[in-house]
PDB file of C-alpha atoms in Angstrom:
ATOM      1  CA  MET A 391     -15.873   9.020  -5.895  1.00 45.00           C
ATOM      2  CA  LEU A 392     -15.840   5.712  -7.748  1.00 50.00           C
ATOM      3  CA  SER A 393     -13.884   6.584 -10.885  1.00 52.00           C
ATOM      4  CA  TYR A 394     -10.404   5.470  -9.807  1.00 64.00           C
ATOM      5  CA  GLN A 395      -9.129   2.145 -11.151  1.00 69.00           C
ATOM      6  CA  HIS A 396      -5.602   1.104 -10.247  1.00 80.00           C
ATOM      7  CA  ALA A 397      -5.101  -1.045 -13.368  1.00 74.00           C
ATOM      8  CA  TYR A 398      -3.691   2.048 -15.105  1.00 80.00           C
ATOM      9  CA  HIS A 399      -1.068   2.505 -12.374  1.00 87.00           C
ATOM     10  CA  ALA A 400      -0.285  -1.013 -11.123  1.00 90.00           C
ATOM     11  CA  GLY A 401       3.412  -1.712 -10.738  1.00 94.00           C
ATOM     12  CA  ASN A 402       4.408   1.953 -10.876  1.00 94.00           C
ATOM     13  CA  LEU A 403       7.132   3.465  -8.707  1.00 95.00           C
ATOM     14  CA  ALA A 404       4.649   4.227  -5.942  1.00 96.00           C
ATOM     15  CA  ASP A 405       3.655   0.548  -5.865  1.00 97.00           C
ATOM     16  CA  VAL A 406       7.315  -0.463  -5.699  1.00 98.00           C
ATOM     17  CA  HIS A 407       7.864   1.809  -2.689  1.00 98.00           C
ATOM     18  CA  LYS A 408       4.655   0.819  -0.919  1.00 98.00           C
ATOM     19  CA  HIS A 409       4.739  -2.899  -1.664  1.00 98.00           C
ATOM     20  CA  ALA A 410       8.412  -3.381  -0.826  1.00 98.00           C
ATOM     21  CA  LEU A 411       7.807  -1.805   2.582  1.00 98.00           C
ATOM     22  CA  MET A 412       4.603  -3.754   3.184  1.00 98.00           C
ATOM     23  CA  ALA A 413       6.305  -7.008   2.208  1.00 98.00           C
ATOM     24  CA  ALA A 414       9.149  -6.358   4.648  1.00 98.00           C
ATOM     25  CA  LEU A 415       6.664  -5.421   7.360  1.00 98.00           C
ATOM     26  CA  LEU A 416       4.588  -8.580   6.904  1.00 98.00           C
ATOM     27  CA  ASP A 417       7.657 -10.791   6.618  1.00 97.00           C
ATOM     28  CA  TYR A 418       8.851  -9.622  10.019  1.00 97.00           C
ATOM     29  CA  MET A 419       5.440  -9.908  11.676  1.00 97.00           C
ATOM     30  CA  THR A 420       4.863 -13.461  10.444  1.00 97.00           C
ATOM     31  CA  ARG A 421       8.110 -14.668  11.999  1.00 96.00           C
ATOM     32  CA  LYS A 422       6.460 -14.786  15.413  1.00 94.00           C
ATOM     33  CA  ASP A 423       4.339 -17.816  16.175  1.00 94.00           C
ATOM     34  CA  LYS A 424       1.237 -15.727  16.816  1.00 96.00           C
ATOM     35  CA  PRO A 425      -1.715 -15.120  14.459  1.00 98.00           C
ATOM     36  CA  LEU A 426      -2.399 -11.655  13.152  1.00 97.00           C
ATOM     37  CA  SER A 427      -5.195  -9.674  11.523  1.00 98.00           C
ATOM     38  CA  TYR A 428      -4.650  -8.013   8.154  1.00 98.00           C
ATOM     39  CA  MET A 429      -7.068  -5.330   6.940  1.00 98.00           C
ATOM     40  CA  GLU A 430      -7.279  -2.885   4.045  1.00 98.00           C
ATOM     41  CA  THR A 431      -9.587   0.076   3.539  1.00 97.00           C
ATOM     42  CA  HIS A 432      -9.180   0.483  -0.245  1.00 95.00           C
ATOM     43  CA  SER A 433      -8.231  -2.880  -1.707  1.00 96.00           C
ATOM     44  CA  GLY A 434      -8.647  -2.439  -5.466  1.00 93.00           C
ATOM     45  CA  ARG A 435      -8.938  -5.618  -7.493  1.00 93.00           C
ATOM     46  CA  GLY A 436      -6.035  -7.481  -5.910  1.00 94.00           C
ATOM     47  CA  LEU A 437      -4.428  -8.719  -9.129  1.00 96.00           C
ATOM     48  CA  TYR A 438      -3.351  -6.845 -12.256  1.00 95.00           C
ATOM     49  CA  ALA A 439      -2.038  -7.643 -15.740  1.00 94.00           C
ATOM     50  CA  LEU A 440       0.964  -5.548 -16.732  1.00 93.00           C
ATOM     51  CA  ASP A 441       0.491  -6.551 -20.371  1.00 91.00           C
ATOM     52  CA  GLY A 442      -3.055  -5.175 -20.376  1.00 84.00           C
ATOM     53  CA  ALA A 443      -4.283  -2.130 -22.268  1.00 82.00           C
ATOM     54  CA  GLU A 444      -4.498  -0.014 -19.118  1.00 82.00           C
ATOM     55  CA  ALA A 445      -0.851  -0.517 -18.136  1.00 78.00           C
ATOM     56  CA  ALA A 446       0.310   0.019 -21.729  1.00 76.00           C
ATOM     57  CA  LYS A 447      -1.607   3.298 -21.919  1.00 80.00           C
ATOM     58  CA  THR A 448       0.287   4.933 -19.045  1.00 81.00           C
ATOM     59  CA  GLY A 449       3.698   3.236 -19.194  1.00 81.00           C
ATOM     60  CA  GLU A 450       3.981   3.509 -15.410  1.00 89.00           C
ATOM     61  CA  ALA A 451       4.790  -0.156 -14.805  1.00 91.00           C
ATOM     62  CA  ALA A 452       7.658   0.020 -17.294  1.00 90.00           C
ATOM     63  CA  ALA A 453       9.148   2.882 -15.287  1.00 90.00           C
ATOM     64  CA  GLY A 454       8.370   1.071 -12.029  1.00 94.00           C
ATOM     65  CA  ILE A 455       8.550  -2.648 -11.318  1.00 96.00           C
ATOM     66  CA  THR A 456       9.994  -3.494 -14.757  1.00 95.00           C
ATOM     67  CA  ARG A 457      12.907  -1.127 -14.199  1.00 95.00           C
ATOM     68  CA  ALA A 458      13.345  -2.200 -10.572  1.00 96.00           C
ATOM     69  CA  GLU A 459      13.684  -5.838 -11.582  1.00 96.00           C
ATOM     70  CA  ALA A 460      15.942  -5.114 -14.543  1.00 96.00           C
ATOM     71  CA  GLU A 461      18.287  -3.206 -12.233  1.00 96.00           C
ATOM     72  CA  ARG A 462      17.953  -5.806  -9.436  1.00 96.00           C
ATOM     73  CA  TRP A 463      16.809  -3.417  -6.737  1.00 96.00           C
ATOM     74  CA  PHE A 464      15.754  -6.332  -4.539  1.00 97.00           C
ATOM     75  CA  ALA A 465      17.543  -9.600  -3.837  1.00 97.00           C
ATOM     76  CA  PRO A 466      15.752 -12.834  -4.798  1.00 97.00           C
ATOM     77  CA  ASP A 467      15.150 -13.638  -1.132  1.00 97.00           C
ATOM     78  CA  HIS A 468      13.605 -10.242  -0.349  1.00 98.00           C
ATOM     79  CA  PRO A 469       9.948 -10.777   0.646  1.00 98.00           C
ATOM     80  CA  TYR A 470       8.790  -8.490  -2.175  1.00 98.00           C
ATOM     81  CA  SER A 471      10.714 -10.593  -4.719  1.00 98.00           C
ATOM     82  CA  ARG A 472       9.373 -13.804  -3.209  1.00 98.00           C
ATOM     83  CA  ALA A 473       5.796 -12.550  -3.400  1.00 98.00           C
ATOM     84  CA  LEU A 474       6.212 -11.438  -7.017  1.00 98.00           C
ATOM     85  CA  SER A 475       7.625 -14.843  -7.957  1.00 98.00           C
ATOM     86  CA  ALA A 476       4.785 -16.696  -6.247  1.00 97.00           C
ATOM     87  CA  VAL A 477       2.101 -14.587  -7.918  1.00 97.00           C
ATOM     88  CA  ARG A 478       3.657 -14.966 -11.361  1.00 97.00           C
ATOM     89  CA  LYS A 479       3.983 -18.705 -10.904  1.00 97.00           C
ATOM     90  CA  ALA A 480       0.263 -18.896 -10.193  1.00 95.00           C
ATOM     91  CA  HIS A 481      -1.017 -16.270 -12.657  1.00 96.00           C
ATOM     92  CA  GLY A 482       1.564 -15.749 -15.402  1.00 96.00           C
ATOM     93  CA  ARG A 483       4.633 -13.642 -16.057  1.00 95.00           C
ATOM     94  CA  ALA A 484       2.671 -10.415 -16.617  1.00 95.00           C
ATOM     95  CA  ALA A 485       0.750 -10.682 -13.331  1.00 96.00           C
ATOM     96  CA  TYR A 486       1.310  -8.063 -10.651  1.00 97.00           C
ATOM     97  CA  PRO A 487      -0.131  -8.332  -7.128  1.00 97.00           C
ATOM     98  CA  GLY A 488      -2.081  -5.539  -5.553  1.00 96.00           C
ATOM     99  CA  SER A 489      -1.539  -5.195  -1.830  1.00 97.00           C
ATOM    100  CA  PRO A 490      -4.248  -7.776  -0.940  1.00 97.00           C
ATOM    101  CA  MET A 491      -2.597 -10.463  -3.079  1.00 97.00           C
ATOM    102  CA  LEU A 492       0.843  -9.433  -1.855  1.00 98.00           C
ATOM    103  CA  ALA A 493      -0.338  -9.837   1.731  1.00 98.00           C
ATOM    104  CA  ALA A 494      -2.113 -13.132   1.091  1.00 97.00           C
ATOM    105  CA  THR A 495       1.081 -14.533  -0.439  1.00 97.00           C
ATOM    106  CA  LEU A 496       3.106 -13.656   2.666  1.00 98.00           C
ATOM    107  CA  LEU A 497       0.536 -14.391   5.367  1.00 97.00           C
ATOM    108  CA  ARG A 498      -0.111 -17.794   6.944  1.00 97.00           C
ATOM    109  CA  PRO A 499      -3.271 -19.915   7.284  1.00 95.00           C
ATOM    110  CA  VAL A 500      -3.641 -18.805  10.920  1.00 96.00           C
ATOM    111  CA  ASP A 501      -3.836 -15.139   9.903  1.00 97.00           C
ATOM    112  CA  SER A 502      -7.109 -13.400   9.029  1.00 97.00           C
ATOM    113  CA  ILE A 503      -7.771 -11.066   6.078  1.00 97.00           C
ATOM    114  CA  GLN A 504     -10.507  -8.441   5.785  1.00 97.00           C
ATOM    115  CA  LEU A 505     -10.703  -6.310   2.648  1.00 97.00           C
ATOM    116  CA  CYS A 506     -12.846  -3.285   1.777  1.00 97.00           C
ATOM    117  CA  GLU A 507     -13.524  -1.956  -1.722  1.00 95.00           C
ATOM    118  CA  LEU A 508     -16.409   0.312  -2.707  1.00 93.00           C
ATOM    119  CA  HIS A 509     -16.103   0.361  -6.522  1.00 91.00           C
ATOM    120  CA  PRO A 510     -18.556  -2.309  -7.856  1.00 93.00           C
ATOM    121  CA  GLN A 511     -16.371  -3.626 -10.686  1.00 92.00           C
ATOM    122  CA  GLU A 512     -13.204  -3.559  -8.607  1.00 93.00           C
ATOM    123  CA  PHE A 513     -15.007  -5.327  -5.757  1.00 95.00           C
ATOM    124  CA  ALA A 514     -16.196  -8.130  -8.046  1.00 96.00           C
ATOM    125  CA  ALA A 515     -12.687  -8.569  -9.436  1.00 95.00           C
ATOM    126  CA  LEU A 516     -11.233  -8.508  -5.914  1.00 96.00           C
ATOM    127  CA  LYS A 517     -13.503 -11.330  -4.737  1.00 96.00           C
ATOM    128  CA  ALA A 518     -12.677 -13.424  -7.800  1.00 96.00           C
ATOM    129  CA  ALA A 519      -8.933 -12.926  -7.477  1.00 95.00           C
ATOM    130  CA  MET A 520      -8.784 -13.440  -3.729  1.00 96.00           C
ATOM    131  CA  ALA A 521     -11.291 -16.299  -3.395  1.00 92.00           C
ATOM    132  CA  PRO A 522      -8.591 -19.018  -3.289  1.00 91.00           C
ATOM    133  CA  HIS A 523      -6.951 -17.215  -0.365  1.00 92.00           C
ATOM    134  CA  GLY A 524     -10.066 -16.834   1.752  1.00 88.00           C
ATOM    135  CA  GLY A 525     -10.813 -13.701   3.686  1.00 92.00           C
ATOM    136  CA  ILE A 526     -13.821 -11.508   4.378  1.00 95.00           C
ATOM    137  CA  PHE A 527     -14.855  -8.916   1.781  1.00 96.00           C
ATOM    138  CA  HIS A 528     -16.751  -5.688   2.404  1.00 96.00           C
ATOM    139  CA  GLN A 529     -18.245  -3.518  -0.351  1.00 96.00           C
ATOM    140  CA  LYS A 530     -18.452  -0.537   1.956  1.00 93.00           C
ATOM    141  CA  ASP A 531     -16.653   2.686   2.800  1.00 94.00           C
ATOM    142  CA  GLY A 532     -13.238   1.536   3.933  1.00 95.00           C
ATOM    143  CA  LEU A 533     -12.586   4.251   6.499  1.00 96.00           C
ATOM    144  CA  GLN A 534     -15.873   3.607   8.261  1.00 95.00           C
ATOM    145  CA  MET A 535     -15.194  -0.122   8.200  1.00 94.00           C
ATOM    146  CA  ALA A 536     -11.782   0.459   9.768  1.00 96.00           C
ATOM    147  CA  LEU A 537     -13.436   2.253  12.658  1.00 97.00           C
ATOM    148  CA  ALA A 538     -15.959  -0.563  13.008  1.00 96.00           C
ATOM    149  CA  MET A 539     -13.429  -3.426  12.754  1.00 95.00           C
ATOM    150  CA  CYS A 540     -10.744  -2.094  15.082  1.00 97.00           C
ATOM    151  CA  PRO A 541      -9.539  -3.431  17.376  1.00 97.00           C
ATOM    152  CA  PRO A 542      -9.727  -6.740  15.503  1.00 97.00           C
ATOM    153  CA  THR A 543      -9.421 -10.304  16.706  1.00 95.00           C
ATOM    154  CA  PRO A 544      -6.643 -11.316  16.884  1.00 96.00           C
ATOM    155  CA  ARG A 545      -5.551  -7.976  18.268  1.00 97.00           C
ATOM    156  CA  ARG A 546      -2.062  -8.231  16.799  1.00 98.00           C
ATOM    157  CA  GLY A 547      -2.220  -7.000  13.225  1.00 98.00           C
ATOM    158  CA  VAL A 548      -1.875  -4.566  10.344  1.00 98.00           C
ATOM    159  CA  LEU A 549      -4.202  -2.015   8.756  1.00 98.00           C
ATOM    160  CA  LEU A 550      -3.330  -0.512   5.364  1.00 98.00           C
ATOM    161  CA  ILE A 551      -5.088   2.739   4.481  1.00 98.00           C
ATOM    162  CA  ASP A 552      -4.535   3.346   0.768  1.00 95.00           C
ATOM    163  CA  PRO A 553      -7.136   5.733  -0.711  1.00 93.00           C
ATOM    164  CA  SER A 554      -7.182   7.051  -4.259  1.00 88.00           C
ATOM    165  CA  TRP A 555      -7.023  10.625  -2.896  1.00 92.00           C
ATOM    166  CA  GLU A 556      -9.459  11.757  -5.589  1.00 85.00           C
ATOM    167  CA  VAL A 557     -11.510  13.747  -3.102  1.00 85.00           C
ATOM    168  CA  LYS A 558      -9.958  16.872  -1.586  1.00 88.00           C
ATOM    169  CA  SER A 559     -11.637  16.212   1.753  1.00 93.00           C
ATOM    170  CA  ASP A 560      -9.602  12.977   2.077  1.00 94.00           C
ATOM    171  CA  TYR A 561      -6.663  15.069   3.260  1.00 96.00           C
ATOM    172  CA  ASP A 562      -8.731  16.050   6.303  1.00 96.00           C
ATOM    173  CA  SER A 563     -10.818  12.919   6.872  1.00 96.00           C
ATOM    174  CA  VAL A 564      -8.075  10.290   6.522  1.00 97.00           C
ATOM    175  CA  PRO A 565      -5.815  11.651   9.322  1.00 97.00           C
ATOM    176  CA  THR A 566      -8.881  11.998  11.537  1.00 97.00           C
ATOM    177  CA  VAL A 567      -9.857   8.365  11.031  1.00 97.00           C
ATOM    178  CA  LEU A 568      -6.252   7.238  11.466  1.00 98.00           C
ATOM    179  CA  ALA A 569      -6.094   8.979  14.849  1.00 97.00           C
ATOM    180  CA  GLN A 570      -9.431   7.484  15.918  1.00 98.00           C
ATOM    181  CA  VAL A 571      -8.338   3.982  14.929  1.00 98.00           C
ATOM    182  CA  ALA A 572      -5.011   4.440  16.736  1.00 98.00           C
ATOM    183  CA  ARG A 573      -6.805   5.407  19.940  1.00 97.00           C
ATOM    184  CA  LYS A 574      -9.038   2.328  19.735  1.00 97.00           C
ATOM    185  CA  TRP A 575      -6.209   0.005  18.688  1.00 98.00           C
ATOM    186  CA  ASN A 576      -3.009   1.269  20.229  1.00 96.00           C
ATOM    187  CA  VAL A 577      -0.995  -1.866  19.399  1.00 97.00           C
ATOM    188  CA  GLY A 578      -1.977  -2.024  15.730  1.00 98.00           C
ATOM    189  CA  VAL A 579       0.467  -1.395  12.918  1.00 98.00           C
ATOM    190  CA  ILE A 580      -1.341   1.247  10.860  1.00 98.00           C
ATOM    191  CA  ALA A 581       0.186   2.050   7.467  1.00 98.00           C
ATOM    192  CA  LEU A 582      -0.961   4.998   5.369  1.00 98.00           C
ATOM    193  CA  TRP A 583       0.102   5.529   1.759  1.00 98.00           C
ATOM    194  CA  TYR A 584      -0.190   8.960   0.128  1.00 97.00           C
ATOM    195  CA  PRO A 585       1.044  10.630  -3.062  1.00 96.00           C
ATOM    196  CA  ILE A 586       3.578  13.437  -3.091  1.00 96.00           C
ATOM    197  CA  LEU A 587       2.193  16.004  -5.511  1.00 94.00           C
ATOM    198  CA  ALA A 588       3.735  18.606  -7.795  1.00 92.00           C
ATOM    199  CA  ALA A 589       3.138  22.222  -6.827  1.00 90.00           C
ATOM    200  CA  HIS A 590       0.769  22.807  -9.759  1.00 89.00           C
ATOM    201  CA  VAL A 591      -1.713  20.193  -8.494  1.00 91.00           C
ATOM    202  CA  PRO A 592      -4.635  21.963  -6.755  1.00 92.00           C
ATOM    203  CA  VAL A 593      -4.495  19.769  -3.637  1.00 94.00           C
ATOM    204  CA  ALA A 594      -0.694  19.827  -3.261  1.00 95.00           C
ATOM    205  CA  ALA A 595      -0.883  22.275  -0.346  1.00 96.00           C
ATOM    206  CA  ALA A 596      -3.464  20.073   1.386  1.00 96.00           C
ATOM    207  CA  GLN A 597      -1.200  17.055   0.944  1.00 97.00           C
ATOM    208  CA  ARG A 598       1.795  18.816   2.464  1.00 97.00           C
ATOM    209  CA  SER A 599      -0.301  20.165   5.327  1.00 97.00           C
ATOM    210  CA  MET A 600      -1.647  16.676   6.047  1.00 98.00           C
ATOM    211  CA  VAL A 601       1.854  15.221   6.335  1.00 98.00           C
ATOM    212  CA  ARG A 602       2.986  17.996   8.678  1.00 98.00           C
ATOM    213  CA  GLY A 603      -0.047  17.350  10.849  1.00 98.00           C
ATOM    214  CA  LEU A 604       0.558  13.597  10.926  1.00 98.00           C
ATOM    215  CA  VAL A 605       4.188  14.043  11.976  1.00 98.00           C
ATOM    216  CA  ALA A 606       3.230  16.523  14.689  1.00 98.00           C
ATOM    217  CA  ALA A 607       0.455  14.293  16.041  1.00 97.00           C
ATOM    218  CA  HIS A 608       2.439  11.021  15.866  1.00 97.00           C
ATOM    219  CA  PRO A 609       6.145  11.855  16.242  1.00 97.00           C
ATOM    220  CA  GLU A 610       7.011   8.247  17.017  1.00 97.00           C
ATOM    221  CA  ALA A 611       5.736   6.991  13.633  1.00 98.00           C
ATOM    222  CA  LEU A 612       7.884   6.019  10.655  1.00 98.00           C
ATOM    223  CA  LEU A 613       7.779   8.455   7.735  1.00 98.00           C
ATOM    224  CA  SER A 614       9.223   7.229   4.442  1.00 98.00           C
ATOM    225  CA  GLU A 615       9.125   9.416   1.332  1.00 98.00           C
ATOM    226  CA  VAL A 616      10.693   8.928  -2.083  1.00 98.00           C
ATOM    227  CA  LYS A 617      10.806  11.181  -5.130  1.00 95.00           C
ATOM    228  CA  PHE A 618      10.466  10.004  -8.714  1.00 93.00           C
ATOM    229  CA  PRO A 619      12.581  10.841 -11.764  1.00 88.00           C
ATOM    230  CA  PRO A 620      10.916  12.725 -14.667  1.00 78.00           C
ATOM    231  CA  PRO A 621       7.395  11.360 -15.082  1.00 64.00           C
ATOM    232  CA  ALA A 622       6.419   8.493 -17.338  1.00 50.00           C
ATOM    233  CA  ARG A 623       3.689  10.783 -18.679  1.00 58.00           C
ATOM    234  CA  GLU A 624       3.931  14.480 -19.483  1.00 63.00           C
ATOM    235  CA  GLY A 625       2.233  16.633 -16.876  1.00 65.00           C
ATOM    236  CA  HIS A 626       1.831  13.789 -14.402  1.00 72.00           C
ATOM    237  CA  GLY A 627       1.058  15.330 -11.008  1.00 87.00           C
ATOM    238  CA  MET A 628       2.465  12.658  -8.695  1.00 91.00           C
ATOM    239  CA  ILE A 629       6.177  13.231  -8.164  1.00 93.00           C
ATOM    240  CA  GLY A 630       6.743  10.897  -5.215  1.00 95.00           C
ATOM    241  CA  SER A 631       5.335   8.406  -2.759  1.00 97.00           C
ATOM    242  CA  GLY A 632       4.896   8.507   0.998  1.00 98.00           C
ATOM    243  CA  MET A 633       4.314   5.883   3.674  1.00 98.00           C
ATOM    244  CA  PHE A 634       3.416   6.777   7.253  1.00 98.00           C
ATOM    245  CA  VAL A 635       3.458   3.845   9.681  1.00 98.00           C
ATOM    246  CA  LEU A 636       2.290   3.838  13.283  1.00 98.00           C
ATOM    247  CA  ASN A 637       3.922   1.205  15.515  1.00 98.00           C
ATOM    248  CA  PRO A 638       6.422   0.147  12.836  1.00 98.00           C
ATOM    249  CA  PRO A 639       7.949  -3.259  13.541  1.00 96.00           C
ATOM    250  CA  TRP A 640      11.637  -3.682  14.271  1.00 94.00           C
ATOM    251  CA  GLY A 641      13.833  -3.261  11.208  1.00 95.00           C
ATOM    252  CA  LEU A 642      11.305  -1.392   9.066  1.00 98.00           C
ATOM    253  CA  ALA A 643      13.112   1.937   9.422  1.00 98.00           C
ATOM    254  CA  GLU A 644      16.298   0.340   8.063  1.00 97.00           C
ATOM    255  CA  GLU A 645      14.353  -1.228   5.196  1.00 97.00           C
ATOM    256  CA  ALA A 646      12.802   2.142   4.384  1.00 98.00           C
ATOM    257  CA  ALA A 647      16.220   3.796   4.389  1.00 98.00           C
ATOM    258  CA  GLN A 648      17.550   1.254   1.887  1.00 96.00           C
ATOM    259  CA  ILE A 649      14.599   1.809  -0.445  1.00 97.00           C
ATOM    260  CA  GLU A 650      14.961   5.571  -0.151  1.00 97.00           C
ATOM    261  CA  ARG A 651      18.615   5.357  -1.134  1.00 96.00           C
ATOM    262  CA  ARG A 652      17.687   3.378  -4.213  1.00 95.00           C
ATOM    263  CA  PHE A 653      15.170   6.025  -5.296  1.00 95.00           C
ATOM    264  CA  ALA A 654      17.649   8.813  -4.550  1.00 94.00           C
ATOM    265  CA  ASN A 655      19.994   7.315  -7.129  1.00 91.00           C
ATOM    266  CA  LEU A 656      17.464   7.266  -9.973  1.00 87.00           C
TER     267      LEU A 656
END
C-alpha cells in the first residue's frame, strides 16, 4: 500500500525511541576507522517540518521530541542531540530528520548510503532532501531490494527495516526477509522497528506473534520495547515502540536500557 506518509507522525515518541537508538548505534560504528554501508528499506522523505499542517493535525511531535527536549532526556553531546542540532542549523528550527537524514548527519564521507522508498511523492521528496548528502536511491520494494543488496560492499554495515505496517501480511513477510538477509549477511547489523499495538487493533495478535517468533529465532538479538503514556489522539492504536537488532554493537544494550527507563517514568 502507498497511502502512508510519515509527515503526520514525524518526531513522535516512536521516532524518539527509534532515532535515539539508531544514533547511538551509528555513533559507535563510525568510531572505527573502517567504512560501512548504510541501507534502509522504507526511507520516507528524509526531512520533515514539525510546524507543518500534518504535524499540527496529530500533535504527536508535541508529545514526542518537543517533550523530550523540554525535559532534557538527552545530553547535548548525545549523538541524537548532535544530529538534531546539525539538521536544524541547516534547515531551520522546525526541521526534524527522518532516519536517512539522521544517518547522513552521523556518517562519514567514506561510508555509503542506499535508500529505498516506493511512494512516488515521498521518493521525490527523499531525493531532494538527501541530494546534498549523496547516496543511491531506489524507488522499489524495500524488502526485495534488501535481499538483492545484501551482503553489501563494504560488508561492514547497517540495514534499517522500518515499514509502515499497513498490510497485515507484513507481520509474516518482514521476519522472513529479515532471516533471509541475516543468512546472507551474517555480520550485518540489522535493525527492525515495529509498533506495539493496543488489543483492539485487528492486527495486534499478529504483531505480538511476530515478536515472539523473532525472539525465538534470534535469541542473541537485542529487543528494546517502550510503552507510551495516554495517546496524543483519542483512540490511537499504537501504544508503544519496538526495536529488534541483530548483531547489536557494543554498548547498545546499555543505551536501550537508559531510554527504556526514561519512557517508564512518563
